[in-house]
């Protein structure tokens, strides 16, 4: 009995890449054809009816995406597996590859073993309904993440950067004279506020990206809660004093939580930042804690704007990114509380909010109490 060889069409406008491909298929039991442009790829696909196509994205005449779309309109090629190969690794390219009808995306430079394994995986393989659904869901998550990142960079980072630029322009044009005492304090405070906002956005983006990619690991240790809060609050002393905000840190000096350092830092920073953002001049921000069997309850309170019930339901909803302007026009990005909720729950705690419009807000969360069996001898002191 004679078996039909599996046919592969390789398309790349770079001759060196084609030479590498040809050597790669030596001693492989495939019938391989090569094309150097999109037009030739279409002609050879119709001539040889390949089972799989290795398709470059950027070509001089027709892009790989367009070649794939044209072929997929023909019933002859609806089950043909298309693997895109490109030096570009941007999310947009990957999304376009799958939307055009591809089953895989390989980044250059590639290894021979990698491509051969991908070919064996996909050749003659038709995606099942669950696989199609999973791919569709993944693409939507990628698209949502991309849109969220673009929104944060454009709105939340753009505002503070523009404000800093304007301050320096006013100084260079003599509109602001930082040598005068009354303007010096305001100028420094404005610069610090905008830089703090930018830093907070970048920190949240980094934490969010690490969480989404699975790179952020939960490595709990015993941490002194009082020292952690004091260390963070000290970073905001200039703003606190200039706005005459009273700080009440009522956390026992011996209160210890068993938590991951990065996660705890993110939780405290975001909750304090929100309280500071919505507390008017002369108001107060408080940190309280209560040690109970097995866990510690922490409350972060402010005497700010407060929130209605419908807003409370939105801000902790994982599907909604809700933000509002602070009292000094600080722009929120909607990521802070989402990260707090995620990190508290990853730490085996819970988080909830109590708020009254025009009276203030308290965010409560719990974390495991000191772990007596931890290898850490003493509760870790943090300096941020």
PDB file of C-alpha atoms in Angstrom, residues 70-379:
ATOM      1  CA  UNK A  70      -7.962  34.477   0.799  1.00  0.00           C
ATOM      2  CA  UNK A  71      -7.243  30.753   1.181  1.00  0.00           C
ATOM      3  CA  UNK A  72      -9.728  30.301   4.018  1.00  0.00           C
ATOM      4  CA  UNK A  73     -12.516  31.658   1.801  1.00  0.00           C
ATOM      5  CA  UNK A  74     -12.006  28.579  -0.381  1.00  0.00           C
ATOM      6  CA  UNK A  75     -13.603  25.376   0.967  1.00  0.00           C
ATOM      7  CA  UNK A  76     -10.548  23.464  -0.285  1.00  0.00           C
ATOM      8  CA  UNK A  77      -8.388  25.063   2.415  1.00  0.00           C
ATOM      9  CA  UNK A  78     -10.824  25.366   5.322  1.00  0.00           C
ATOM     10  CA  UNK A  79      -9.091  22.473   7.128  1.00  0.00           C
ATOM     11  CA  UNK A  80      -5.528  23.446   6.105  1.00  0.00           C
ATOM     12  CA  UNK A  81      -3.414  24.306   9.128  1.00  0.00           C
ATOM     13  CA  UNK A  82      -1.593  27.648   8.821  1.00  0.00           C
ATOM     14  CA  UNK A  83       1.315  28.458  11.146  1.00  0.00           C
ATOM     15  CA  UNK A  84       2.489  32.060  11.000  1.00  0.00           C
ATOM     16  CA  UNK A  85       6.194  32.836  11.412  1.00  0.00           C
ATOM     17  CA  UNK A  86       7.335  36.384  12.127  1.00  0.00           C
ATOM     18  CA  UNK A  87       9.989  38.436  13.901  1.00  0.00           C
ATOM     19  CA  UNK A  88       7.200  40.655  15.245  1.00  0.00           C
ATOM     20  CA  UNK A  89       5.877  39.623  18.635  1.00  0.00           C
ATOM     21  CA  UNK A  90       3.405  42.451  19.313  1.00  0.00           C
ATOM     22  CA  UNK A  91       0.022  41.393  20.660  1.00  0.00           C
ATOM     23  CA  UNK A  92      -1.674  42.932  17.592  1.00  0.00           C
ATOM     24  CA  UNK A  93       0.258  40.591  15.280  1.00  0.00           C
ATOM     25  CA  UNK A  94      -0.663  37.529  17.303  1.00  0.00           C
ATOM     26  CA  UNK A  95      -4.331  38.511  17.410  1.00  0.00           C
ATOM     27  CA  UNK A  96      -4.392  39.147  13.654  1.00  0.00           C
ATOM     28  CA  UNK A  97      -2.737  35.775  13.032  1.00  0.00           C
ATOM     29  CA  UNK A  98      -5.536  33.860  14.769  1.00  0.00           C
ATOM     30  CA  UNK A  99      -8.275  36.066  13.387  1.00  0.00           C
ATOM     31  CA  UNK A 100      -6.998  35.447   9.853  1.00  0.00           C
ATOM     32  CA  UNK A 101      -7.385  31.698  10.372  1.00  0.00           C
ATOM     33  CA  UNK A 102      -3.999  30.591  11.705  1.00  0.00           C
ATOM     34  CA  UNK A 103      -3.628  27.807  14.263  1.00  0.00           C
ATOM     35  CA  UNK A 104      -0.260  28.877  15.678  1.00  0.00           C
ATOM     36  CA  UNK A 105       2.301  31.693  15.782  1.00  0.00           C
ATOM     37  CA  UNK A 106       6.079  31.160  15.943  1.00  0.00           C
ATOM     38  CA  UNK A 107       8.491  34.010  16.639  1.00  0.00           C
ATOM     39  CA  UNK A 108      11.799  34.418  14.815  1.00  0.00           C
ATOM     40  CA  UNK A 109      14.506  33.437  15.423  1.00  0.00           C
ATOM     41  CA  UNK A 110      13.219  29.878  15.792  1.00  0.00           C
ATOM     42  CA  UNK A 111      14.742  26.485  16.440  1.00  0.00           C
ATOM     43  CA  UNK A 112      14.418  23.572  14.065  1.00  0.00           C
ATOM     44  CA  UNK A 113      13.102  21.315  16.820  1.00  0.00           C
ATOM     45  CA  UNK A 114      10.411  23.817  17.744  1.00  0.00           C
ATOM     46  CA  UNK A 115       9.015  24.099  14.217  1.00  0.00           C
ATOM     47  CA  UNK A 116       9.043  20.333  13.626  1.00  0.00           C
ATOM     48  CA  UNK A 117       7.163  19.767  16.892  1.00  0.00           C
ATOM     49  CA  UNK A 118       4.570  22.416  15.987  1.00  0.00           C
ATOM     50  CA  UNK A 119       4.133  20.819  12.547  1.00  0.00           C
ATOM     51  CA  UNK A 120       3.514  17.398  14.094  1.00  0.00           C
ATOM     52  CA  UNK A 121       0.983  18.957  16.444  1.00  0.00           C
ATOM     53  CA  UNK A 122      -1.026  20.785  13.804  1.00  0.00           C
ATOM     54  CA  UNK A 123      -0.690  18.946  10.494  1.00  0.00           C
ATOM     55  CA  UNK A 124      -4.045  17.581   9.429  1.00  0.00           C
ATOM     56  CA  UNK A 125      -5.519  18.648  12.740  1.00  0.00           C
ATOM     57  CA  UNK A 126      -8.906  20.365  12.723  1.00  0.00           C
ATOM     58  CA  UNK A 127      -9.750  22.398  15.791  1.00  0.00           C
ATOM     59  CA  UNK A 128     -12.638  20.952  17.764  1.00  0.00           C
ATOM     60  CA  UNK A 129     -15.482  23.126  19.036  1.00  0.00           C
ATOM     61  CA  UNK A 130     -14.009  23.315  22.586  1.00  0.00           C
ATOM     62  CA  UNK A 131     -10.594  24.238  21.150  1.00  0.00           C
ATOM     63  CA  UNK A 132     -12.136  26.955  19.006  1.00  0.00           C
ATOM     64  CA  UNK A 133     -14.032  28.265  22.023  1.00  0.00           C
ATOM     65  CA  UNK A 134     -10.867  28.282  24.135  1.00  0.00           C
ATOM     66  CA  UNK A 135      -8.909  30.089  21.404  1.00  0.00           C
ATOM     67  CA  UNK A 136     -11.698  32.646  21.044  1.00  0.00           C
ATOM     68  CA  UNK A 137     -11.794  33.222  24.785  1.00  0.00           C
ATOM     69  CA  UNK A 138      -8.010  33.618  24.950  1.00  0.00           C
ATOM     70  CA  UNK A 139      -8.050  36.130  22.099  1.00  0.00           C
ATOM     71  CA  UNK A 140     -10.720  38.139  23.867  1.00  0.00           C
ATOM     72  CA  UNK A 141      -8.655  38.198  27.054  1.00  0.00           C
ATOM     73  CA  UNK A 142      -5.602  39.347  25.096  1.00  0.00           C
ATOM     74  CA  UNK A 143      -7.642  42.025  23.356  1.00  0.00           C
ATOM     75  CA  UNK A 144      -9.135  43.233  26.644  1.00  0.00           C
ATOM     76  CA  UNK A 145      -5.687  43.335  28.262  1.00  0.00           C
ATOM     77  CA  UNK A 146      -4.275  45.291  25.319  1.00  0.00           C
ATOM     78  CA  UNK A 147      -7.133  47.797  25.402  1.00  0.00           C
ATOM     79  CA  UNK A 148      -6.780  48.178  29.161  1.00  0.00           C
ATOM     80  CA  UNK A 149      -3.047  48.850  28.871  1.00  0.00           C
ATOM     81  CA  UNK A 150      -3.575  51.400  26.087  1.00  0.00           C
ATOM     82  CA  UNK A 151      -6.221  53.161  28.165  1.00  0.00           C
ATOM     83  CA  UNK A 152      -3.987  53.323  31.239  1.00  0.00           C
ATOM     84  CA  UNK A 153      -0.989  54.610  29.288  1.00  0.00           C
ATOM     85  CA  UNK A 154      -3.056  57.203  27.436  1.00  0.00           C
ATOM     86  CA  UNK A 155      -5.206  58.520  30.277  1.00  0.00           C
ATOM     87  CA  UNK A 156      -3.625  57.749  33.625  1.00  0.00           C
ATOM     88  CA  UNK A 157       0.046  58.188  32.692  1.00  0.00           C
ATOM     89  CA  UNK A 158      -0.532  60.887  30.090  1.00  0.00           C
ATOM     90  CA  UNK A 159      -2.144  63.331  32.530  1.00  0.00           C
ATOM     91  CA  UNK A 160       0.623  63.429  35.174  1.00  0.00           C
ATOM     92  CA  UNK A 161       3.390  63.577  32.534  1.00  0.00           C
ATOM     93  CA  UNK A 162       1.701  66.499  30.766  1.00  0.00           C
ATOM     94  CA  UNK A 163       1.243  68.284  34.114  1.00  0.00           C
ATOM     95  CA  UNK A 164       4.935  67.916  34.963  1.00  0.00           C
ATOM     96  CA  UNK A 165       5.872  69.192  31.500  1.00  0.00           C
ATOM     97  CA  UNK A 166       3.599  72.223  31.919  1.00  0.00           C
ATOM     98  CA  UNK A 167       5.094  73.065  35.322  1.00  0.00           C
ATOM     99  CA  UNK A 168       8.608  73.080  33.893  1.00  0.00           C
ATOM    100  CA  UNK A 169       7.464  75.127  30.903  1.00  0.00           C
ATOM    101  CA  UNK A 170       5.873  77.697  33.223  1.00  0.00           C
ATOM    102  CA  UNK A 171       9.117  77.847  35.194  1.00  0.00           C
ATOM    103  CA  UNK A 172      11.226  78.325  32.054  1.00  0.00           C
ATOM    104  CA  UNK A 173       8.893  81.105  30.822  1.00  0.00           C
ATOM    105  CA  UNK A 174       8.868  82.928  34.154  1.00  0.00           C
ATOM    106  CA  UNK A 175       5.183  82.268  34.857  1.00  0.00           C
ATOM    107  CA  UNK A 176       6.203  80.307  37.948  1.00  0.00           C
ATOM    108  CA  UNK A 177       9.093  81.579  40.045  1.00  0.00           C
ATOM    109  CA  UNK A 178      10.218  78.700  42.271  1.00  0.00           C
ATOM    110  CA  UNK A 179      12.580  81.039  44.163  1.00  0.00           C
ATOM    111  CA  UNK A 180       9.597  82.688  45.838  1.00  0.00           C
ATOM    112  CA  UNK A 181       8.563  80.960  49.045  1.00  0.00           C
ATOM    113  CA  UNK A 182       4.831  80.916  48.292  1.00  0.00           C
ATOM    114  CA  UNK A 183       5.349  79.390  44.844  1.00  0.00           C
ATOM    115  CA  UNK A 184       8.195  77.060  45.826  1.00  0.00           C
ATOM    116  CA  UNK A 185       6.101  74.862  48.122  1.00  0.00           C
ATOM    117  CA  UNK A 186       3.197  74.620  45.684  1.00  0.00           C
ATOM    118  CA  UNK A 187       5.508  73.846  42.745  1.00  0.00           C
ATOM    119  CA  UNK A 188       7.336  71.094  44.609  1.00  0.00           C
ATOM    120  CA  UNK A 189       4.065  69.640  45.872  1.00  0.00           C
ATOM    121  CA  UNK A 190       2.537  69.637  42.365  1.00  0.00           C
ATOM    122  CA  UNK A 191       5.605  67.905  40.942  1.00  0.00           C
ATOM    123  CA  UNK A 192       5.660  65.303  43.709  1.00  0.00           C
ATOM    124  CA  UNK A 193       1.923  64.643  43.389  1.00  0.00           C
ATOM    125  CA  UNK A 194       2.140  64.042  39.657  1.00  0.00           C
ATOM    126  CA  UNK A 195       5.262  61.900  39.954  1.00  0.00           C
ATOM    127  CA  UNK A 196       3.640  59.878  42.765  1.00  0.00           C
ATOM    128  CA  UNK A 197       0.585  59.305  40.555  1.00  0.00           C
ATOM    129  CA  UNK A 198       2.790  58.144  37.675  1.00  0.00           C
ATOM    130  CA  UNK A 199       4.798  55.858  39.944  1.00  0.00           C
ATOM    131  CA  UNK A 200       1.622  54.358  41.418  1.00  0.00           C
ATOM    132  CA  UNK A 201       0.243  53.647  37.932  1.00  0.00           C
ATOM    133  CA  UNK A 202       3.503  51.967  36.857  1.00  0.00           C
ATOM    134  CA  UNK A 203       3.623  49.883  40.043  1.00  0.00           C
ATOM    135  CA  UNK A 204       0.034  48.715  39.531  1.00  0.00           C
ATOM    136  CA  UNK A 205       0.651  47.933  35.865  1.00  0.00           C
ATOM    137  CA  UNK A 206       3.722  45.899  36.776  1.00  0.00           C
ATOM    138  CA  UNK A 207       1.867  43.971  39.488  1.00  0.00           C
ATOM    139  CA  UNK A 208      -1.135  43.433  37.215  1.00  0.00           C
ATOM    140  CA  UNK A 209       1.029  42.210  34.322  1.00  0.00           C
ATOM    141  CA  UNK A 210       2.920  39.819  36.613  1.00  0.00           C
ATOM    142  CA  UNK A 211      -0.363  38.520  38.016  1.00  0.00           C
ATOM    143  CA  UNK A 212      -1.914  38.004  34.578  1.00  0.00           C
ATOM    144  CA  UNK A 213       1.191  36.189  33.312  1.00  0.00           C
ATOM    145  CA  UNK A 214       1.481  34.033  36.424  1.00  0.00           C
ATOM    146  CA  UNK A 215       4.954  35.396  37.235  1.00  0.00           C
ATOM    147  CA  UNK A 216       3.978  36.825  40.617  1.00  0.00           C
ATOM    148  CA  UNK A 217       4.404  34.140  43.260  1.00  0.00           C
ATOM    149  CA  UNK A 218       2.794  34.169  46.672  1.00  0.00           C
ATOM    150  CA  UNK A 219       5.645  33.667  49.148  1.00  0.00           C
ATOM    151  CA  UNK A 220       4.256  34.584  52.592  1.00  0.00           C
ATOM    152  CA  UNK A 221       6.410  35.476  55.573  1.00  0.00           C
ATOM    153  CA  UNK A 222       5.869  37.083  58.961  1.00  0.00           C
ATOM    154  CA  UNK A 223       5.750  40.884  58.554  1.00  0.00           C
ATOM    155  CA  UNK A 224       5.323  43.529  61.243  1.00  0.00           C
ATOM    156  CA  UNK A 225       2.169  45.377  60.164  1.00  0.00           C
ATOM    157  CA  UNK A 226       2.803  48.575  62.106  1.00  0.00           C
ATOM    158  CA  UNK A 227       6.245  49.093  60.580  1.00  0.00           C
ATOM    159  CA  UNK A 228       4.916  48.325  57.113  1.00  0.00           C
ATOM    160  CA  UNK A 229       2.209  51.015  57.379  1.00  0.00           C
ATOM    161  CA  UNK A 230       4.525  53.620  58.952  1.00  0.00           C
ATOM    162  CA  UNK A 231       7.165  53.058  56.259  1.00  0.00           C
ATOM    163  CA  UNK A 232       4.641  53.707  53.502  1.00  0.00           C
ATOM    164  CA  UNK A 233       2.987  56.720  55.147  1.00  0.00           C
ATOM    165  CA  UNK A 234       6.397  58.341  55.592  1.00  0.00           C
ATOM    166  CA  UNK A 235       6.740  58.511  51.803  1.00  0.00           C
ATOM    167  CA  UNK A 236       3.741  60.882  51.682  1.00  0.00           C
ATOM    168  CA  UNK A 237       4.720  63.233  54.522  1.00  0.00           C
ATOM    169  CA  UNK A 238       5.043  66.357  52.340  1.00  0.00           C
ATOM    170  CA  UNK A 239       1.566  65.942  50.854  1.00  0.00           C
ATOM    171  CA  UNK A 240       0.032  65.000  54.211  1.00  0.00           C
ATOM    172  CA  UNK A 241       1.410  68.101  55.921  1.00  0.00           C
ATOM    173  CA  UNK A 242       0.606  70.490  53.068  1.00  0.00           C
ATOM    174  CA  UNK A 243      -3.042  69.367  53.045  1.00  0.00           C
ATOM    175  CA  UNK A 244      -3.204  69.299  56.841  1.00  0.00           C
ATOM    176  CA  UNK A 245      -4.395  65.687  56.900  1.00  0.00           C
ATOM    177  CA  UNK A 246      -4.364  63.990  60.308  1.00  0.00           C
ATOM    178  CA  UNK A 247      -2.858  60.506  60.335  1.00  0.00           C
ATOM    179  CA  UNK A 248      -4.057  58.022  62.949  1.00  0.00           C
ATOM    180  CA  UNK A 249      -2.033  54.815  62.962  1.00  0.00           C
ATOM    181  CA  UNK A 250      -3.660  52.646  65.595  1.00  0.00           C
ATOM    182  CA  UNK A 251      -1.938  49.366  64.804  1.00  0.00           C
ATOM    183  CA  UNK A 252      -0.321  47.469  67.638  1.00  0.00           C
ATOM    184  CA  UNK A 253       3.460  47.405  67.457  1.00  0.00           C
ATOM    185  CA  UNK A 254       3.360  43.636  67.909  1.00  0.00           C
ATOM    186  CA  UNK A 255       0.690  42.965  65.250  1.00  0.00           C
ATOM    187  CA  UNK A 256       2.134  40.580  62.669  1.00  0.00           C
ATOM    188  CA  UNK A 257       0.620  39.198  59.469  1.00  0.00           C
ATOM    189  CA  UNK A 258       1.712  36.202  57.440  1.00  0.00           C
ATOM    190  CA  UNK A 259       1.725  37.561  53.873  1.00  0.00           C
ATOM    191  CA  UNK A 260       3.760  38.047  50.729  1.00  0.00           C
ATOM    192  CA  UNK A 261       5.843  41.235  50.905  1.00  0.00           C
ATOM    193  CA  UNK A 262       4.994  42.453  47.376  1.00  0.00           C
ATOM    194  CA  UNK A 263       1.301  41.772  47.807  1.00  0.00           C
ATOM    195  CA  UNK A 264       1.139  43.468  51.218  1.00  0.00           C
ATOM    196  CA  UNK A 265       2.993  46.488  49.868  1.00  0.00           C
ATOM    197  CA  UNK A 266       0.554  46.785  46.949  1.00  0.00           C
ATOM    198  CA  UNK A 267      -2.510  46.451  49.197  1.00  0.00           C
ATOM    199  CA  UNK A 268      -1.399  49.114  51.699  1.00  0.00           C
ATOM    200  CA  UNK A 269      -0.118  51.503  49.014  1.00  0.00           C
ATOM    201  CA  UNK A 270      -3.341  51.409  47.003  1.00  0.00           C
ATOM    202  CA  UNK A 271      -5.692  51.683  49.963  1.00  0.00           C
ATOM    203  CA  UNK A 272      -3.749  54.599  51.411  1.00  0.00           C
ATOM    204  CA  UNK A 273      -3.491  56.263  47.976  1.00  0.00           C
ATOM    205  CA  UNK A 274      -7.276  56.066  47.540  1.00  0.00           C
ATOM    206  CA  UNK A 275      -7.917  57.464  51.019  1.00  0.00           C
ATOM    207  CA  UNK A 276      -5.439  60.304  50.399  1.00  0.00           C
ATOM    208  CA  UNK A 277      -6.986  61.044  47.000  1.00  0.00           C
ATOM    209  CA  UNK A 278     -10.501  61.574  48.360  1.00  0.00           C
ATOM    210  CA  UNK A 279      -9.754  63.163  51.751  1.00  0.00           C
ATOM    211  CA  UNK A 280     -10.152  66.964  51.835  1.00  0.00           C
ATOM    212  CA  UNK A 281      -7.745  69.362  53.514  1.00  0.00           C
ATOM    213  CA  UNK A 282      -8.153  69.130  57.280  1.00  0.00           C
ATOM    214  CA  UNK A 283      -9.545  65.597  57.071  1.00  0.00           C
ATOM    215  CA  UNK A 284      -8.189  62.396  58.569  1.00  0.00           C
ATOM    216  CA  UNK A 285      -6.922  58.994  57.451  1.00  0.00           C
ATOM    217  CA  UNK A 286      -6.768  56.131  59.929  1.00  0.00           C
ATOM    218  CA  UNK A 287      -5.236  52.659  60.063  1.00  0.00           C
ATOM    219  CA  UNK A 288      -6.670  50.256  62.639  1.00  0.00           C
ATOM    220  CA  UNK A 289      -6.107  46.575  63.298  1.00  0.00           C
ATOM    221  CA  UNK A 290      -7.604  43.851  65.433  1.00  0.00           C
ATOM    222  CA  UNK A 291      -5.909  40.529  66.105  1.00  0.00           C
ATOM    223  CA  UNK A 292      -8.308  37.603  66.246  1.00  0.00           C
ATOM    224  CA  UNK A 293      -7.677  33.846  66.383  1.00  0.00           C
ATOM    225  CA  UNK A 294      -5.849  32.942  63.181  1.00  0.00           C
ATOM    226  CA  UNK A 295      -6.107  36.277  61.402  1.00  0.00           C
ATOM    227  CA  UNK A 296      -5.763  40.049  61.612  1.00  0.00           C
ATOM    228  CA  UNK A 297      -8.476  42.505  60.504  1.00  0.00           C
ATOM    229  CA  UNK A 298      -7.160  45.808  59.134  1.00  0.00           C
ATOM    230  CA  UNK A 299      -9.258  48.899  58.451  1.00  0.00           C
ATOM    231  CA  UNK A 300      -8.198  51.893  56.334  1.00  0.00           C
ATOM    232  CA  UNK A 301     -10.559  54.825  56.918  1.00  0.00           C
ATOM    233  CA  UNK A 302     -10.919  58.332  55.544  1.00  0.00           C
ATOM    234  CA  UNK A 303     -13.198  61.316  56.127  1.00  0.00           C
ATOM    235  CA  UNK A 304     -13.595  61.933  52.417  1.00  0.00           C
ATOM    236  CA  UNK A 305     -16.322  61.938  49.801  1.00  0.00           C
ATOM    237  CA  UNK A 306     -17.770  58.530  50.547  1.00  0.00           C
ATOM    238  CA  UNK A 307     -19.603  56.371  48.014  1.00  0.00           C
ATOM    239  CA  UNK A 308     -23.157  55.345  47.189  1.00  0.00           C
ATOM    240  CA  UNK A 309     -24.230  51.691  47.140  1.00  0.00           C
ATOM    241  CA  UNK A 310     -24.186  51.426  43.328  1.00  0.00           C
ATOM    242  CA  UNK A 311     -20.586  52.629  43.197  1.00  0.00           C
ATOM    243  CA  UNK A 312     -19.596  50.188  45.958  1.00  0.00           C
ATOM    244  CA  UNK A 313     -20.948  47.341  43.836  1.00  0.00           C
ATOM    245  CA  UNK A 314     -18.889  48.473  40.839  1.00  0.00           C
ATOM    246  CA  UNK A 315     -15.469  49.035  42.350  1.00  0.00           C
ATOM    247  CA  UNK A 316     -14.905  45.448  43.498  1.00  0.00           C
ATOM    248  CA  UNK A 317     -16.567  43.845  40.467  1.00  0.00           C
ATOM    249  CA  UNK A 318     -13.736  42.049  38.592  1.00  0.00           C
ATOM    250  CA  UNK A 319     -15.452  42.755  35.257  1.00  0.00           C
ATOM    251  CA  UNK A 320     -15.745  46.525  35.797  1.00  0.00           C
ATOM    252  CA  UNK A 321     -12.896  49.055  35.841  1.00  0.00           C
ATOM    253  CA  UNK A 322     -14.455  51.988  37.697  1.00  0.00           C
ATOM    254  CA  UNK A 323     -12.539  55.135  38.610  1.00  0.00           C
ATOM    255  CA  UNK A 324     -13.322  58.732  39.486  1.00  0.00           C
ATOM    256  CA  UNK A 325     -11.379  61.984  39.814  1.00  0.00           C
ATOM    257  CA  UNK A 326      -9.732  62.787  43.146  1.00  0.00           C
ATOM    258  CA  UNK A 327     -10.141  66.068  45.015  1.00  0.00           C
ATOM    259  CA  UNK A 328      -6.946  67.414  43.420  1.00  0.00           C
ATOM    260  CA  UNK A 329      -7.802  66.054  39.964  1.00  0.00           C
ATOM    261  CA  UNK A 330      -5.871  62.834  40.513  1.00  0.00           C
ATOM    262  CA  UNK A 331      -6.854  60.302  37.880  1.00  0.00           C
ATOM    263  CA  UNK A 332      -7.643  56.747  38.927  1.00  0.00           C
ATOM    264  CA  UNK A 333      -6.958  53.730  36.736  1.00  0.00           C
ATOM    265  CA  UNK A 334      -9.393  51.214  38.214  1.00  0.00           C
ATOM    266  CA  UNK A 335      -6.597  48.701  38.796  1.00  0.00           C
ATOM    267  CA  UNK A 336      -5.733  49.496  42.407  1.00  0.00           C
ATOM    268  CA  UNK A 337      -8.716  48.001  44.190  1.00  0.00           C
ATOM    269  CA  UNK A 338      -8.816  45.075  41.758  1.00  0.00           C
ATOM    270  CA  UNK A 339      -5.240  44.246  42.734  1.00  0.00           C
ATOM    271  CA  UNK A 340      -6.068  44.650  46.435  1.00  0.00           C
ATOM    272  CA  UNK A 341      -8.999  42.240  46.146  1.00  0.00           C
ATOM    273  CA  UNK A 342      -6.950  39.739  44.153  1.00  0.00           C
ATOM    274  CA  UNK A 343      -3.956  39.857  46.509  1.00  0.00           C
ATOM    275  CA  UNK A 344      -6.066  39.683  49.676  1.00  0.00           C
ATOM    276  CA  UNK A 345      -7.895  36.621  48.371  1.00  0.00           C
ATOM    277  CA  UNK A 346      -4.628  35.020  47.234  1.00  0.00           C
ATOM    278  CA  UNK A 347      -3.417  35.531  50.818  1.00  0.00           C
ATOM    279  CA  UNK A 348      -6.475  33.624  52.130  1.00  0.00           C
ATOM    280  CA  UNK A 349      -8.182  36.776  53.373  1.00  0.00           C
ATOM    281  CA  UNK A 350     -11.264  38.746  52.394  1.00  0.00           C
ATOM    282  CA  UNK A 351     -11.986  42.406  51.673  1.00  0.00           C
ATOM    283  CA  UNK A 352     -15.113  44.548  52.022  1.00  0.00           C
ATOM    284  CA  UNK A 353     -16.032  48.240  52.051  1.00  0.00           C
ATOM    285  CA  UNK A 354     -18.309  50.379  54.195  1.00  0.00           C
ATOM    286  CA  UNK A 355     -19.036  53.898  53.015  1.00  0.00           C
ATOM    287  CA  UNK A 356     -21.431  56.805  53.526  1.00  0.00           C
ATOM    288  CA  UNK A 357     -21.702  59.614  50.961  1.00  0.00           C
ATOM    289  CA  UNK A 358     -20.101  62.868  52.209  1.00  0.00           C
ATOM    290  CA  UNK A 359     -18.915  61.199  55.413  1.00  0.00           C
ATOM    291  CA  UNK A 360     -16.150  58.826  54.448  1.00  0.00           C
ATOM    292  CA  UNK A 361     -15.109  55.290  53.619  1.00  0.00           C
ATOM    293  CA  UNK A 362     -13.505  52.364  55.404  1.00  0.00           C
ATOM    294  CA  UNK A 363     -11.936  49.463  53.556  1.00  0.00           C
ATOM    295  CA  UNK A 364     -11.594  46.363  55.716  1.00  0.00           C
ATOM    296  CA  UNK A 365      -9.478  43.344  54.859  1.00  0.00           C
ATOM    297  CA  UNK A 366      -8.174  40.314  56.684  1.00  0.00           C
ATOM    298  CA  UNK A 367      -4.843  38.513  56.466  1.00  0.00           C
ATOM    299  CA  UNK A 368      -3.528  35.416  58.255  1.00  0.00           C
ATOM    300  CA  UNK A 369      -1.944  36.167  61.632  1.00  0.00           C
ATOM    301  CA  UNK A 370       1.654  35.369  62.508  1.00  0.00           C
ATOM    302  CA  UNK A 371       2.704  31.858  61.521  1.00  0.00           C
ATOM    303  CA  UNK A 372       4.550  30.358  64.451  1.00  0.00           C
ATOM    304  CA  UNK A 373       5.912  27.591  62.229  1.00  0.00           C
ATOM    305  CA  UNK A 374       7.440  29.956  59.681  1.00  0.00           C
ATOM    306  CA  UNK A 375      11.172  29.627  59.099  1.00  0.00           C
ATOM    307  CA  UNK A 376      11.411  33.413  59.601  1.00  0.00           C
ATOM    308  CA  UNK A 377      12.497  33.895  63.206  1.00  0.00           C
ATOM    309  CA  UNK A 378      11.441  37.516  63.595  1.00  0.00           C
ATOM    310  CA  UNK A 379       8.686  39.494  61.940  1.00  0.00           C
TER     311      UNK A 379
END
